[in-house]
mmCIF file of C-alpha atoms in Angstrom:
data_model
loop_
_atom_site.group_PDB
_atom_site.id
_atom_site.type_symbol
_atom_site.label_atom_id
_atom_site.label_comp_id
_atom_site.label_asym_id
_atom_site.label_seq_id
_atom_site.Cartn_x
_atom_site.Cartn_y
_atom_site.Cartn_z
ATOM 1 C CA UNK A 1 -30.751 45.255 10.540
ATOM 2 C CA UNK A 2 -29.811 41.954 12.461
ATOM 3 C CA UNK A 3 -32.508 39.891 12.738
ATOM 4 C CA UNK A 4 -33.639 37.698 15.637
ATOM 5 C CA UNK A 5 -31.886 34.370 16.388
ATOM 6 C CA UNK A 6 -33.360 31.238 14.774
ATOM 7 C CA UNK A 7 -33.916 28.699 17.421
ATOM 8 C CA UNK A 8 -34.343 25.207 14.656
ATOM 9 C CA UNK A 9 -35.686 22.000 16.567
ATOM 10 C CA UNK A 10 -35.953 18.597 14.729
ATOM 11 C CA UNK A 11 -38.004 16.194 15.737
ATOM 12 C CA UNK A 12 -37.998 12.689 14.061
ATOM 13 C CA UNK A 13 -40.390 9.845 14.451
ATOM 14 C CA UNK A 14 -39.493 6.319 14.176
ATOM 15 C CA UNK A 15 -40.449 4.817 10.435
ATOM 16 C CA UNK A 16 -43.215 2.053 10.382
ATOM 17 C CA UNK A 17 -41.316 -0.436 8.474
ATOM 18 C CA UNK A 18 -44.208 -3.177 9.246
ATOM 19 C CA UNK A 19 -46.361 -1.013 6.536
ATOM 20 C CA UNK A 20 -45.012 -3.083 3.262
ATOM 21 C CA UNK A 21 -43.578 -0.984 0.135
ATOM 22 C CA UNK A 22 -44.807 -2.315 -3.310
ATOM 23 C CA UNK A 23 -42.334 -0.514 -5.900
ATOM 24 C CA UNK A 24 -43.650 -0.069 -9.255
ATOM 25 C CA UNK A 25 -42.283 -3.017 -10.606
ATOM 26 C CA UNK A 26 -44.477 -5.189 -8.015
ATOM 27 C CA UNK A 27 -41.283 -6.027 -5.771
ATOM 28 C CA UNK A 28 -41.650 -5.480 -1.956
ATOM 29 C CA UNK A 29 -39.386 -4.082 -0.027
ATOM 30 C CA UNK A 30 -38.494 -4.855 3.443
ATOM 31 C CA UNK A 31 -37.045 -1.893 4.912
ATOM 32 C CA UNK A 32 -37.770 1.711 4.035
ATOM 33 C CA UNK A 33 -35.098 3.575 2.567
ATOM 34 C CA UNK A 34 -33.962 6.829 3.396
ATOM 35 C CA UNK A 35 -33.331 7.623 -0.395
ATOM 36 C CA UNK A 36 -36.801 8.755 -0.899
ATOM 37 C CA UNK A 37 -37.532 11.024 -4.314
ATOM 38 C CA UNK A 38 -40.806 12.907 -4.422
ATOM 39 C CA UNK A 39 -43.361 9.594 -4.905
ATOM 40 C CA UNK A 40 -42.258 7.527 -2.216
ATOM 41 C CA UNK A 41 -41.703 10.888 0.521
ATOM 42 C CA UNK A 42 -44.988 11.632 -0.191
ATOM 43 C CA UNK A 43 -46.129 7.919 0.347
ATOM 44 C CA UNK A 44 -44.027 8.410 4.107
ATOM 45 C CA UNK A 45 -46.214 11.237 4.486
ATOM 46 C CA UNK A 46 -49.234 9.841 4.272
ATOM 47 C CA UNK A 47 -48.040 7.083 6.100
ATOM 48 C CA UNK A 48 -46.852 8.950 9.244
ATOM 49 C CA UNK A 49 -49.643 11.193 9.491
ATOM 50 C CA UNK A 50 -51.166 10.575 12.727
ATOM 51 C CA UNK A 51 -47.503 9.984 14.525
ATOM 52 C CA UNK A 52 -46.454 13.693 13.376
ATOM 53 C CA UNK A 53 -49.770 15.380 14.132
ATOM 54 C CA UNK A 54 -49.148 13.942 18.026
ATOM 55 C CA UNK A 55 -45.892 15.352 17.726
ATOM 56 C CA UNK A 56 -47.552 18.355 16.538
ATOM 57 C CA UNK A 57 -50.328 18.226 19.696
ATOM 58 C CA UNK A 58 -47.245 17.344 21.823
ATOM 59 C CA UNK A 59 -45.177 20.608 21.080
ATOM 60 C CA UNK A 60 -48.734 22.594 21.179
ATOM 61 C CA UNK A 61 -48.956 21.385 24.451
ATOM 62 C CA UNK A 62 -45.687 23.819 25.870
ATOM 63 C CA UNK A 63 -47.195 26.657 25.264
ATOM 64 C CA UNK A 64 -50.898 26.719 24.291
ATOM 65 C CA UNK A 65 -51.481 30.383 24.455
ATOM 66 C CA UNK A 66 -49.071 31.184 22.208
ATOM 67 C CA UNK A 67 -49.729 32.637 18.477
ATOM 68 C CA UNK A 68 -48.038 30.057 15.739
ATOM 69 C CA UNK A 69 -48.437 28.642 11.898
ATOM 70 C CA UNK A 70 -48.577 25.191 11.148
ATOM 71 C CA UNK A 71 -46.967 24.991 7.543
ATOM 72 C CA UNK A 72 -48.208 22.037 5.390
ATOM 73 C CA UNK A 73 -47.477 20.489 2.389
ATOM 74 C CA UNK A 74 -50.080 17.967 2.103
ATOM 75 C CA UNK A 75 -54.401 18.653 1.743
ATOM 76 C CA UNK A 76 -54.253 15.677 3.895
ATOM 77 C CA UNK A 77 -52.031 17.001 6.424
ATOM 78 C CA UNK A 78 -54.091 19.689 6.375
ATOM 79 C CA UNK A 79 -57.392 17.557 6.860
ATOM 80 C CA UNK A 80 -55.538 16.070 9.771
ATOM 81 C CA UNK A 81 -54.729 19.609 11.642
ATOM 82 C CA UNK A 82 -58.318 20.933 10.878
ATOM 83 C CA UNK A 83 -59.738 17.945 12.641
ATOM 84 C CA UNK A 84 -56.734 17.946 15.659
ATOM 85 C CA UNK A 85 -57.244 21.783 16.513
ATOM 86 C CA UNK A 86 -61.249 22.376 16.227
ATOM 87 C CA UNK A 87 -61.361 26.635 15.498
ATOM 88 C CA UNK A 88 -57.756 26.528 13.959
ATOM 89 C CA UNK A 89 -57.767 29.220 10.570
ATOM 90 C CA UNK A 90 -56.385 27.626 7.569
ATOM 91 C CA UNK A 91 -55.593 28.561 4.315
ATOM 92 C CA UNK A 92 -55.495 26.567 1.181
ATOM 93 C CA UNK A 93 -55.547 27.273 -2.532
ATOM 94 C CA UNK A 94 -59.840 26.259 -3.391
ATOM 95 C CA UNK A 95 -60.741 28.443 -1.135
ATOM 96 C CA UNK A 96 -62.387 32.239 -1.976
ATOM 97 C CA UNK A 97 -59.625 34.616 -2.670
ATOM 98 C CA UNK A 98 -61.324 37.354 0.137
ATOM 99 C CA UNK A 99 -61.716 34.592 2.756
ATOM 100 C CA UNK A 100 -58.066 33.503 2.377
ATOM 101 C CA UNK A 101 -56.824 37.293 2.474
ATOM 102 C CA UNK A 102 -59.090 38.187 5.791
ATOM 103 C CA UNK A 103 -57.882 35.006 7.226
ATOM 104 C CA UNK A 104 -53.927 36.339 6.365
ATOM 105 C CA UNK A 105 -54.787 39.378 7.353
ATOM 106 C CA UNK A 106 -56.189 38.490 10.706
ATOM 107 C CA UNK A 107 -53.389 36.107 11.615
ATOM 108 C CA UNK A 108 -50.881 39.111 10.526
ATOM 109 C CA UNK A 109 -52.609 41.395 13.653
ATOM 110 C CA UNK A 110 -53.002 38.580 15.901
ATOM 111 C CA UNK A 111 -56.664 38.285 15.958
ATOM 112 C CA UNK A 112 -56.222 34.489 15.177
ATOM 113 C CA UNK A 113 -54.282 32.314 17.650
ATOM 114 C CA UNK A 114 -53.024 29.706 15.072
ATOM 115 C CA UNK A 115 -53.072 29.454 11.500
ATOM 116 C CA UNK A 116 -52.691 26.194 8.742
ATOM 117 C CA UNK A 117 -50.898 27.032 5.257
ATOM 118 C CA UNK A 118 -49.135 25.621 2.566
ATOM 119 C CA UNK A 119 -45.327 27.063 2.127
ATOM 120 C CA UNK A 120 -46.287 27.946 -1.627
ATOM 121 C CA UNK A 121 -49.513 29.789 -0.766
ATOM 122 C CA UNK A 122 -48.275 31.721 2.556
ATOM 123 C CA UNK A 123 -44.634 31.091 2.730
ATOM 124 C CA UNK A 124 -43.815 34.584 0.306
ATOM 125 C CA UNK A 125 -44.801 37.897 0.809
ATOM 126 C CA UNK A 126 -46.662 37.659 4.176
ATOM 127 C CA UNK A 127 -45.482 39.477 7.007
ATOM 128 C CA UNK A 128 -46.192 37.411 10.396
ATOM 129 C CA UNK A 129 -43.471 38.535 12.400
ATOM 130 C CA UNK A 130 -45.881 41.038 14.650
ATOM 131 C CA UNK A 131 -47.743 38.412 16.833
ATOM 132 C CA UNK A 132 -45.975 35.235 15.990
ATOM 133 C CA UNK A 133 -42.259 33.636 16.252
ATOM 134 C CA UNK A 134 -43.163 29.927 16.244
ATOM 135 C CA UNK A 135 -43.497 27.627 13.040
ATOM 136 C CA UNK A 136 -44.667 23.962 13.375
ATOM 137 C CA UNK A 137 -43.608 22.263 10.387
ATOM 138 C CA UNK A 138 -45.659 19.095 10.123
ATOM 139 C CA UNK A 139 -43.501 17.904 7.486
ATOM 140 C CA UNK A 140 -40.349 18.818 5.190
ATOM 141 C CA UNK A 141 -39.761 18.736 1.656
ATOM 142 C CA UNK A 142 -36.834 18.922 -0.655
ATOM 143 C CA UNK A 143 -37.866 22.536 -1.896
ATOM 144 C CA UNK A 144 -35.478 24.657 0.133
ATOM 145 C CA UNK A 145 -37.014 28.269 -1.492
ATOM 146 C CA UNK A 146 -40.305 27.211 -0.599
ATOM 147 C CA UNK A 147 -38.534 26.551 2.991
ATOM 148 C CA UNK A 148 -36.669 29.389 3.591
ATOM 149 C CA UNK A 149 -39.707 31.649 2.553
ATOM 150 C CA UNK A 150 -41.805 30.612 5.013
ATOM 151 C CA UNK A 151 -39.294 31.035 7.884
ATOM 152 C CA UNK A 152 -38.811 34.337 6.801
ATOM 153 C CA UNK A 153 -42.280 35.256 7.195
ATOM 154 C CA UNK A 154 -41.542 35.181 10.671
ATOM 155 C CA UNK A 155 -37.620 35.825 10.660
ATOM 156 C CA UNK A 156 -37.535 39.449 9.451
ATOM 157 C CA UNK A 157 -37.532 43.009 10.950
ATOM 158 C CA UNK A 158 -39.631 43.857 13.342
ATOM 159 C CA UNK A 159 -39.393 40.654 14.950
ATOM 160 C CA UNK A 160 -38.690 41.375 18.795
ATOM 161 C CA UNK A 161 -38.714 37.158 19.831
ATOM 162 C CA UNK A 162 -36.483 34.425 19.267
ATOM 163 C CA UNK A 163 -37.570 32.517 15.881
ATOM 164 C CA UNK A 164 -38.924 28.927 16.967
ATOM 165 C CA UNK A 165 -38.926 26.469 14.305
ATOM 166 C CA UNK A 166 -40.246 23.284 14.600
ATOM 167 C CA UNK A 167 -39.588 20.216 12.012
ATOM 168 C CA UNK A 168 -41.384 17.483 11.963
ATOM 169 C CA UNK A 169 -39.812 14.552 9.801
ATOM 170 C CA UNK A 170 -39.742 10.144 9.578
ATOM 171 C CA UNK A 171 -36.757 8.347 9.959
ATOM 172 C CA UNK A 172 -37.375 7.351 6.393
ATOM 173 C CA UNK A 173 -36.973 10.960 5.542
ATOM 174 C CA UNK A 174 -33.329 11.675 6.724
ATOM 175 C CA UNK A 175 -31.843 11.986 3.378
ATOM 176 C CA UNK A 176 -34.544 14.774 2.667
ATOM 177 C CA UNK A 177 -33.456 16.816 5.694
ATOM 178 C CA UNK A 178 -29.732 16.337 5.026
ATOM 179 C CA UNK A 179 -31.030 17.740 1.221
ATOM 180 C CA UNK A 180 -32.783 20.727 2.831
#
């Protein structure tokens, strides 16, 4: 089976370097680096929340009918989209096992317009591909299985679209997408 063409957009917002970095040995540093381990990318996460979740209302905006995940690494980020999209469905790992599986389930068969998930809770197994072809990614991570998971969610057969994914990343975080 050939599957459907993957149609990858990045998107990368410029790095507040006025916020100052304290690195654990009390020194400051002036710029932010691009050589970010897993500490200081989530830091630039935090950080650039509200810039990537108007990215995130910005590429809403093309198409707001359309059916789409919002993948999330972050309980912040996920905070953040709750409160940007009032009615969106999101999953997350404290919640009751039978809510999370109705809310999978009704994303799967399109009765929910947009869903919020982690890569590591929703990003194996689920099957997606029926109503939706459009990933947000509100932010990217050096965990390329976790990655590749979740785009296949939506990426498999049965697919009849185009595969849109978006990624949404700092200028701070280059080094991580060159990694993934």
């Amino acid at each position: 089976y050939i599957l459907r063409e993957l149609d990858i957009r990045w998107h990368e917002i410029p790095t507040d370097h006025s916020i100052p970095v304290i690195e654990k040995n009390g020194q400051y540093t002036m710029f932010r680096s691009e050589a970010l381990g897993l500490e200081q990318s989530a830091k630039e996460k935090r950080d650039s929340l509200g810039d990537r979740i108007a990215k995130m209302m910005e590429l809403r905006a093309e198409n707001p009918d359309a059916h789409r995940i919002m993948w999330h690494d972050l309980e912040a980020e996920r905070h953040a989209i709750d409160k940007a999209i009032p009615g969106i469905t999101s999953i997350y790992g404290s919640q009751d096992y039978e809510k999370r599986e109705k809310n999978i389930l009704d994303f799967s068969y399109g009765k929910v317009q947009e869903l919020s998930a982690k890569p590591v809770i929703a990003g194996s197994g689920c099957k997606f591909q029926r109503y939706c072809s459009w990933a947000i990614y509100l932010g990217i991570g050096y965990k390329f299985n976790d990655f590749i998971q979740s785009v296949h969610r939506l990426q498999r057969f049965l697919q009849t679209d185009t595969v849109r994914i978006d990624l949404i990343y700092t200028e701070s975080e280059r080094g991580v997408r060159k990694a993934l």
